[in-house]
Coordinates of C-alpha atoms in Angstrom, one line a residue:
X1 CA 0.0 0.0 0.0
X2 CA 1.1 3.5 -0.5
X3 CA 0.9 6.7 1.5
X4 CA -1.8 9.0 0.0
X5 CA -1.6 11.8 2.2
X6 CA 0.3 12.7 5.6
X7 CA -1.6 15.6 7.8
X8 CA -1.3 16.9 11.2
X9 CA -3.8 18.5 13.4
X10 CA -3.2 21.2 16.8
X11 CA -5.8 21.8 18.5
X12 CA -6.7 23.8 21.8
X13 CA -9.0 24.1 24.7
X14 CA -9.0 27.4 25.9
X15 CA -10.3 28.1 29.9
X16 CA -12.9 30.6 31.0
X17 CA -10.6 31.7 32.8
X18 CA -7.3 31.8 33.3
X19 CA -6.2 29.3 36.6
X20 CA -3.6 31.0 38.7
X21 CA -1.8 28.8 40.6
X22 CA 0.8 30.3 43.4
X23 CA 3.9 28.4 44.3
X24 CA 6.6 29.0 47.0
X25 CA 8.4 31.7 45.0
X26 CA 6.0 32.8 42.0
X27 CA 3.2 31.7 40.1
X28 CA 2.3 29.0 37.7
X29 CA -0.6 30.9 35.0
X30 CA -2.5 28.6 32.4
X31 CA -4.3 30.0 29.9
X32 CA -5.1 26.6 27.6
X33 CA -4.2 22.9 26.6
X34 CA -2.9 21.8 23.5
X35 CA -2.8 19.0 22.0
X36 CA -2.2 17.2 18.4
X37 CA -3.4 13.8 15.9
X38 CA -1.6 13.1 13.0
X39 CA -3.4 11.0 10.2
X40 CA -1.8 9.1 7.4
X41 CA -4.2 8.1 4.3
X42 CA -2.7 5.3 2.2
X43 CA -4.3 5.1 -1.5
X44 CA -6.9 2.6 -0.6
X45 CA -8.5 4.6 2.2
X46 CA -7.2 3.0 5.3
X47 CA -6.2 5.7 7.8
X48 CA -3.8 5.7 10.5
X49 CA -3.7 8.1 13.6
X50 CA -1.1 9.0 15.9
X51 CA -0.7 11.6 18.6
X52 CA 2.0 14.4 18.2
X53 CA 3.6 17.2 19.8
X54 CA 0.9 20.2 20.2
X55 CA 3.3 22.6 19.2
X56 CA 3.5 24.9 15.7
X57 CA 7.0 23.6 15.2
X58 CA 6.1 20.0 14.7
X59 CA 3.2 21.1 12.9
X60 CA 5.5 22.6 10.1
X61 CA 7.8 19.7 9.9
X62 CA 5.3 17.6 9.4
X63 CA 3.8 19.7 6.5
X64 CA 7.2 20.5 4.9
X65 CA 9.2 17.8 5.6
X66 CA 7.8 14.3 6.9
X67 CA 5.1 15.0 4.7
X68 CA 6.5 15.1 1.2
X69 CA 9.0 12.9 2.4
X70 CA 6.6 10.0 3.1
X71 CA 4.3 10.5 0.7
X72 CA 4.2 8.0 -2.5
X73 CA 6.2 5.7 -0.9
X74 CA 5.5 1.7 -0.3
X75 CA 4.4 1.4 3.2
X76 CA 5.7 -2.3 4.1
X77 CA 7.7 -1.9 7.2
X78 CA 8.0 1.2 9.4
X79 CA 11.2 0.4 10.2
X80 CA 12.4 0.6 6.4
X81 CA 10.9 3.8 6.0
X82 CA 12.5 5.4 9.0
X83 CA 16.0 4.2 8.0
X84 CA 15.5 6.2 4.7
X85 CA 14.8 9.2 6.9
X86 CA 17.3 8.9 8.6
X87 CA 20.0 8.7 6.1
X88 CA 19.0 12.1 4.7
X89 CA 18.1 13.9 8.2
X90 CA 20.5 12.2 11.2
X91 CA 21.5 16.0 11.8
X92 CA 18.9 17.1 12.8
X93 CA 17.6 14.9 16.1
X94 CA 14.2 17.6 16.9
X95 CA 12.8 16.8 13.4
X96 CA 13.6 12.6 13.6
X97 CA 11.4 13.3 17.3
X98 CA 9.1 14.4 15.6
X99 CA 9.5 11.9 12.5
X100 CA 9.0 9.3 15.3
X101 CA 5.0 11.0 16.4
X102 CA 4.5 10.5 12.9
X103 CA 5.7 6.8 13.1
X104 CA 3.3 5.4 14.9
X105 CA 0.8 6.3 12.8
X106 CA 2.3 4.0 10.2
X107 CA 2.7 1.6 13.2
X108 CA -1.3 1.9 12.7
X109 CA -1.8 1.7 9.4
X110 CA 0.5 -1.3 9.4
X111 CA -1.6 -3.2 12.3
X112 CA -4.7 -2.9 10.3
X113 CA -3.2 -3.8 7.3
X114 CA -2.3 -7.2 8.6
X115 CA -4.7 -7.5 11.1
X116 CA -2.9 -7.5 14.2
X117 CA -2.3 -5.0 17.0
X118 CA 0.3 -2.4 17.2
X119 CA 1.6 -4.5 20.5
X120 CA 2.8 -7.2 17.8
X121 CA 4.3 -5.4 15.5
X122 CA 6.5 -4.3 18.3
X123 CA 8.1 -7.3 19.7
X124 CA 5.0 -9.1 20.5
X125 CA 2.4 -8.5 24.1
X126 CA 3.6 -10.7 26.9
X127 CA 0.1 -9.3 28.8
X128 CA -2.7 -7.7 28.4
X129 CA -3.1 -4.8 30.8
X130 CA -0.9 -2.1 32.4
X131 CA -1.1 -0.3 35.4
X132 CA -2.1 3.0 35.4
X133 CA -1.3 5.5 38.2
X134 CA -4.2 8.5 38.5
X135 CA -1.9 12.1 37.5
X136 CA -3.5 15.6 38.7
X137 CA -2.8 17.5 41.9
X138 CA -0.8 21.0 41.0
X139 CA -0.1 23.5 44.0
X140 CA -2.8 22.8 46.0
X141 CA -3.0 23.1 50.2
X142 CA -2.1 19.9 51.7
X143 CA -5.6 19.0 53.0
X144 CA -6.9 19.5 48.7
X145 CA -4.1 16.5 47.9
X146 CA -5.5 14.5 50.6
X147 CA -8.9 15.1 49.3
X148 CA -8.3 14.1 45.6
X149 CA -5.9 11.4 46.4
X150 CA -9.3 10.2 48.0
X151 CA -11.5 11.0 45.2
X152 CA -8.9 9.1 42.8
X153 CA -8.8 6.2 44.5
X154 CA -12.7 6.3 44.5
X155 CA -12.5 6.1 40.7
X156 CA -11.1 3.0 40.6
X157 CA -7.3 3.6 40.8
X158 CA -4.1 2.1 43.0
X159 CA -1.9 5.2 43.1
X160 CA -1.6 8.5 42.7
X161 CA 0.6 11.7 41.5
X162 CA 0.7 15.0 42.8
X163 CA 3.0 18.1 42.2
X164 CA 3.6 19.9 45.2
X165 CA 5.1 23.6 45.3
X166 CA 4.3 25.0 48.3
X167 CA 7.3 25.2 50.8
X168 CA 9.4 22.5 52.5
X169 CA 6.7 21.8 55.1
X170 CA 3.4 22.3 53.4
X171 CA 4.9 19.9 51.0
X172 CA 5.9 16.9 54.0
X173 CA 2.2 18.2 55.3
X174 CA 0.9 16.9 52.0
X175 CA 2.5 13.8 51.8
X176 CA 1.4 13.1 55.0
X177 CA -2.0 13.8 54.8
X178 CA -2.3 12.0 51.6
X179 CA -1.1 8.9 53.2
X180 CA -3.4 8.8 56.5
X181 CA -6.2 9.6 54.1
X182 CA -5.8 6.8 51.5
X183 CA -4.2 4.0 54.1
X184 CA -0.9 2.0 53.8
X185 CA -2.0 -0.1 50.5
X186 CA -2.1 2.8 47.7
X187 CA 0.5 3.9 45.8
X188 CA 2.0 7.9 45.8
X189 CA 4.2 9.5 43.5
X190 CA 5.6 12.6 43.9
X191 CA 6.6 15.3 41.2
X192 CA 8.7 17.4 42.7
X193 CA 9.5 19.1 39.2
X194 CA 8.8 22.6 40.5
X195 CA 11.1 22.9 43.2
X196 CA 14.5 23.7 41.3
X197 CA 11.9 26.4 39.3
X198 CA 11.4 29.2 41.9
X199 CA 14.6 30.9 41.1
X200 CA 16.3 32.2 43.9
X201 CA 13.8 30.4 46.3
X202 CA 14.5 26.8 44.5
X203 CA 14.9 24.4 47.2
X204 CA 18.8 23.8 47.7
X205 CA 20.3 19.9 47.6
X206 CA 20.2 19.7 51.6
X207 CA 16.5 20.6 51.2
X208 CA 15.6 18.3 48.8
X209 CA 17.8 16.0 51.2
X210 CA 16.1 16.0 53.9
X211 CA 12.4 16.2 52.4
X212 CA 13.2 13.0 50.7
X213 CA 14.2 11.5 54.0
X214 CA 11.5 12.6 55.9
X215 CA 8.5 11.3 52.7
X216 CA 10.2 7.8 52.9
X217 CA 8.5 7.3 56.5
X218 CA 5.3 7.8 54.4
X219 CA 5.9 5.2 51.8
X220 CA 6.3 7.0 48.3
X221 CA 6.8 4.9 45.1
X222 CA 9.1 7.8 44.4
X223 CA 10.3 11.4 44.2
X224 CA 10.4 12.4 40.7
X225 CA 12.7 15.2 39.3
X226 CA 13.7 16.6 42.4
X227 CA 16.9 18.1 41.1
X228 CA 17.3 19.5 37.7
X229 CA 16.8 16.9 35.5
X230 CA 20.2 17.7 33.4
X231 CA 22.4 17.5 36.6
X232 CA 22.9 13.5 36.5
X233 CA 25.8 13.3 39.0
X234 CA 23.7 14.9 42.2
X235 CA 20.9 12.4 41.2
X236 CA 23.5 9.4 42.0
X237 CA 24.5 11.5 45.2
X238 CA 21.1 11.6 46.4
X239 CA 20.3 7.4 45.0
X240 CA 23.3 7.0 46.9
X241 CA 22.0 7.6 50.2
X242 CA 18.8 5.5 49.4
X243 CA 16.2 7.1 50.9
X244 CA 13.0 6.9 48.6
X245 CA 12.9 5.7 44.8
X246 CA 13.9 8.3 42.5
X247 CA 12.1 8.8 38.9
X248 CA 13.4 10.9 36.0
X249 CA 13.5 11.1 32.4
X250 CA 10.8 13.3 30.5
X251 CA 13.7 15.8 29.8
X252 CA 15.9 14.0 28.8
X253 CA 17.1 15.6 24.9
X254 CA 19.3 12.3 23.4
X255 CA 19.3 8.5 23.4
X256 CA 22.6 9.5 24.8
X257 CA 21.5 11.4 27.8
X258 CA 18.8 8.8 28.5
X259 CA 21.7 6.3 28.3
X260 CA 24.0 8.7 30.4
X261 CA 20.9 7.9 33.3
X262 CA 20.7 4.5 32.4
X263 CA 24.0 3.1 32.4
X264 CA 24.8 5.3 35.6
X265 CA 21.5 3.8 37.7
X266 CA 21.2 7.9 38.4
X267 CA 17.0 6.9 39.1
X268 CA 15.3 3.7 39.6
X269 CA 12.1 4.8 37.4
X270 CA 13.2 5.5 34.0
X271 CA 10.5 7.8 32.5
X272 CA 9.9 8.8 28.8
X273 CA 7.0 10.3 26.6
X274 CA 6.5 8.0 23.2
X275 CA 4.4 11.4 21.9
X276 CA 7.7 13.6 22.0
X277 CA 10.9 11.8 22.9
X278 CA 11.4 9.3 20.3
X279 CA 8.5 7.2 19.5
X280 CA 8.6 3.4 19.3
X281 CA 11.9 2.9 18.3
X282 CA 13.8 4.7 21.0
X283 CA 11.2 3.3 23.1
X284 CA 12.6 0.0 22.5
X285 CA 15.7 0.5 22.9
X286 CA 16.1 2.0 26.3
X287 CA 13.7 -0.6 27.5
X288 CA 16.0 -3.5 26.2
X289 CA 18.9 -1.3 28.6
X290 CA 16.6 -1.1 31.2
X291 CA 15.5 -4.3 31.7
X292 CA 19.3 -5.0 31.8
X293 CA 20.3 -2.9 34.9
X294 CA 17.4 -4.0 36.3
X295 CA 15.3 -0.4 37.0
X296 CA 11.9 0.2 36.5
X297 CA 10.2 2.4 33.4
X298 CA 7.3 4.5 33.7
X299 CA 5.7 6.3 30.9
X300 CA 5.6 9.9 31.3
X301 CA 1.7 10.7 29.2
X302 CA 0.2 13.9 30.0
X303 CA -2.1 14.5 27.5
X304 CA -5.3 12.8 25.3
X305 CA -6.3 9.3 25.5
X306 CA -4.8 8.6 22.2
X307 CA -1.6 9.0 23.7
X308 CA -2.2 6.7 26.6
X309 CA -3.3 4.5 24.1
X310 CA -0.1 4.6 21.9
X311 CA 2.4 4.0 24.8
X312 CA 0.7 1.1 26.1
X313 CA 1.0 -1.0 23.3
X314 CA 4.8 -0.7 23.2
X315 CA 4.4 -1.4 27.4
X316 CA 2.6 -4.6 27.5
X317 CA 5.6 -6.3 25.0
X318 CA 7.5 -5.8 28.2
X319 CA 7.0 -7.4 32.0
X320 CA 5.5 -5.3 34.1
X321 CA 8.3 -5.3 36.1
X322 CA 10.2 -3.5 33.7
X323 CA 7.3 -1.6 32.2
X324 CA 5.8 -0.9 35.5
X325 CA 3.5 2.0 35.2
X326 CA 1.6 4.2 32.7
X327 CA 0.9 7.7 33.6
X328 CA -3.1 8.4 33.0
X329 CA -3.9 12.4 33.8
X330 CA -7.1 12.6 35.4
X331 CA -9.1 15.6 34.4
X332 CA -12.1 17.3 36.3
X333 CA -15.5 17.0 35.1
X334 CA -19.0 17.8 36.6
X335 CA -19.1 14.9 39.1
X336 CA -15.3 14.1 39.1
X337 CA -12.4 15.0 40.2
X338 CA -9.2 15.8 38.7
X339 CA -6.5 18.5 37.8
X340 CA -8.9 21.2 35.8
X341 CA -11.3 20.2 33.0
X342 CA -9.9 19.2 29.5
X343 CA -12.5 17.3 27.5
X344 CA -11.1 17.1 24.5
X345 CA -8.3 14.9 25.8
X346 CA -11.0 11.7 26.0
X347 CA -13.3 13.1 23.2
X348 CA -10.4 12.5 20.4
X349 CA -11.8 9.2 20.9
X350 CA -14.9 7.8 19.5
X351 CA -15.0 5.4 22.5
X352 CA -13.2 5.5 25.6
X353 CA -10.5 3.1 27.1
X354 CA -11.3 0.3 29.0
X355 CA -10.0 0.2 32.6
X356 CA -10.1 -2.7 34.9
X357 CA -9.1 -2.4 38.5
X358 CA -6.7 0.1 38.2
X359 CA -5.3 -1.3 34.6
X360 CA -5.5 -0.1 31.1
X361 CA -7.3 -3.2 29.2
X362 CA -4.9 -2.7 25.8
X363 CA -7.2 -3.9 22.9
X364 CA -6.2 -6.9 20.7
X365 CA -8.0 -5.5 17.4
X366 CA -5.7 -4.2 14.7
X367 CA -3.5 -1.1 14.9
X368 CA -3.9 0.8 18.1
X369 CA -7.7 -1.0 18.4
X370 CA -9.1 3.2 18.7
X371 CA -10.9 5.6 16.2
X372 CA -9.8 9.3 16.3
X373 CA -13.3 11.4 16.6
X374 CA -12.2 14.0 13.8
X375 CA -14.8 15.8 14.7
X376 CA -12.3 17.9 17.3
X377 CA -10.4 19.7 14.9
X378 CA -13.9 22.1 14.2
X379 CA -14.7 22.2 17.9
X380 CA -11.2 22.7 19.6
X381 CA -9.9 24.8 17.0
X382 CA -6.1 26.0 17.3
X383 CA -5.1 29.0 19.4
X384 CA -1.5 30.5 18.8
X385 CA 0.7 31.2 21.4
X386 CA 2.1 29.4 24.8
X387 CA -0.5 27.1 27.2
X388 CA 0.9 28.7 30.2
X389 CA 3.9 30.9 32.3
X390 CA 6.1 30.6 35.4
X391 CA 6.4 33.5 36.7
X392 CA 9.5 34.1 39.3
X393 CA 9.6 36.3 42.2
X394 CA 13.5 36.5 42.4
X395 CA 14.3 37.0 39.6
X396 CA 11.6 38.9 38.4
X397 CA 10.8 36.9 35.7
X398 CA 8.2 35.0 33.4
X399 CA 8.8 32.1 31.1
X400 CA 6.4 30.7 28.1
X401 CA 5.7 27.4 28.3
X402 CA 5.1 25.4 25.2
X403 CA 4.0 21.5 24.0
X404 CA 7.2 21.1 23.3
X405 CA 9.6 18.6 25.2
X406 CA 12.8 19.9 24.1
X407 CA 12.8 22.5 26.1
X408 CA 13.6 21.7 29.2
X409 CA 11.3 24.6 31.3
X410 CA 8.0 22.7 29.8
X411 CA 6.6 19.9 32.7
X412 CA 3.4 18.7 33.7

């Protein structure tokens, strides 16, 4: 079969108003969420979907480059048509990133082509479900993380993730409260990701120190990006001591740098986004090393259910003690609780996911086993411009924040 036609879609839900969310040292300001679907057309009509990067940039390499590149040519192995990429564009590792979104959508095409699921085409499932871990809590008051750790819980989960920013001691008070509220038995992950972002009120090494010391008597699965994610060396310091599980990974630029933390056991939770860091392939490839050292992965997903859905077929062809976790962000709706609403992130689906006790049920129909609702791109249309700022006390300063994970100020 041939490619007919390669196109990519932003879109963007805009809030009422904008949510202002204080942290110790500044304030956090989001305006929107972004996301993107890409959708390859061969010549007979089958269509594959992917999710992408919801940023402009991809957007244009995608029309200008992956596009014309792809299109006309003989889609028989992914793989093939990669290496061909490759060979004209190694130099430039942002635009093969992005080459990779665009990837899986062949991964698509090529599952329902044969009639198989993605999962096989990628080494083969050992299982049929992954564990999901409920993602929402930003700079609330302690007592608010108790409260939706409880309300997560409710909905069916086993663990929880929660971003706290509020001081040294309103951030131990939050861990603690979360744990008497949801007993010794449920799992809690901390993203720590703000605390080297407050400028000159950035919590030092001897901080971050101690407040891991003092969460490990509550029981954390682990402490994620404590320190700033680029500084390898004071992660192995602070592994070193062994005090709670460390996680790190969704900034990580290179196959080299994620080798770099690898190969150096700098974390015990290896985490990546398929969307944005690499797609399948370097997917597969750290995996293989980190099933050798023996840590732990954890998928870093923070946007629409087709990107849950993508990352979990490349999961389940691993144990899930080496594909442990899949991040699943849990949105607010009338009735449920969750970060702030985003509806748009299970409407790109014409049906939603199937979760069982806690576990994404991965389908076994062909390609990724989900139908893109195409319907989205008239009723989240596109707005320009960044989906939220940090704003610094000292310095005085503000900094955009875009879809785009290689930059290394964008978190969720």
């Amino acid at each position: 079969m041939k490619i007919a036609s390669v196109r990519s879609y932003l879109l963007s839900y805009p809030f009422a108003d904008p949510i202002r969310l204080p942290f110790w040292g500044g304030e956090r300001t989001i305006l929107k969420r972004d996301a993107m679907f890409i959708r390859v057309e061969t010549d007979s009509g089958l269509v594959g979907y992917a999710p992408g990067p919801g940023h402009e940039r991809a957007q244009r390499e995608i029309a200008e480059i992956i596009g014309p590149f792809l299109t006309g040519r003989t889609l028989a192995d992914p793989d093939a048509l990669r290496v061909q990429f490759l060979e004209s564009f190694a130099a430039r590792p942002e635009l093969i990133k992005t080459y990779c979104s665009v990837e899986i959508a062949l991964y698509d095409l090529t599952g329902k082509a044969r009639g198989v699921p993605v999962s096989e085409l990628l080494g083969g499932r050992v299982r049929d479900t992954i564990r999901l871990y409920g993602s929402a809590g930003m700079y609330m008051p302690p007592a608010a993380y108790a409260a939706e750790a409880a309300a997560v819980a409710a909905q069916g989960f086993f663990a929880y993730k929660m971003r706290p920013a509020l001081g040294p001691e309103q951030d131990l008070e939050a861990v603690r409260l979360m744990r008497q509220t949801v007993g010794p038995d449920f799992d809690l992950m901390v993203d720590a990701h703000t605390w080297w972002r407050m400028g000159n009120r950035s919590y030092s090494p001897d901080t971050v120190e101690q407040l891991a010391r003092s969460m490990a008597e509550y029981d954390i699965a682990w402490l994620e990006e404590p320190l700033p994610p680029d500084d390898h060396t004071a992660y192995q310091q602070l592994k070193g001591k062994d005090l709670v599980p460390l996680a790190s990974g969704e900034h990580e630029p290179s196959e080299e740098r994620y080798l770099d933390l690898i190969l150096t056991q700098s974390v015990d939770y290896v985490q990546m986004d398929v969307c944005c860091q690499g797609g399948y392939a370097q997917g597969r490839r750290i995996l293989a090393e980190i099933a050798r050292r023996g840590l732990g992965f954890a998928f870093h997903s923070w946007g629409t259910a087709l990107e849950v859905i993508a990352a979990a077929h490349l999961g389940i062809c691993w144990p899930g003690y080496v594909a442990e976790w899949l991040e699943y962000p849990c949105y607010s709706a009338p009735g449920r609780a969750g970060m702030y609403p985003f509806p748009l992130a299970a409407e790109i689906l014409q049906a939603p996911l199937e979760i069982d006790s806690g576990s994404l049920v991965v389908p076994r129909t062909s390609g990724l086993g989900v139908t893109v609702d195409e319907s989205v791109v008239d009723r989240y249309p596109w707005i320009p411009g960044p989906w939220s700022y940090f704003r610094t006390d000292m310095p005085a300063e503000t900094r955009a924040v875009t879809s785009d994970h290689s930059v290394q100020w964008e978190s969720h």
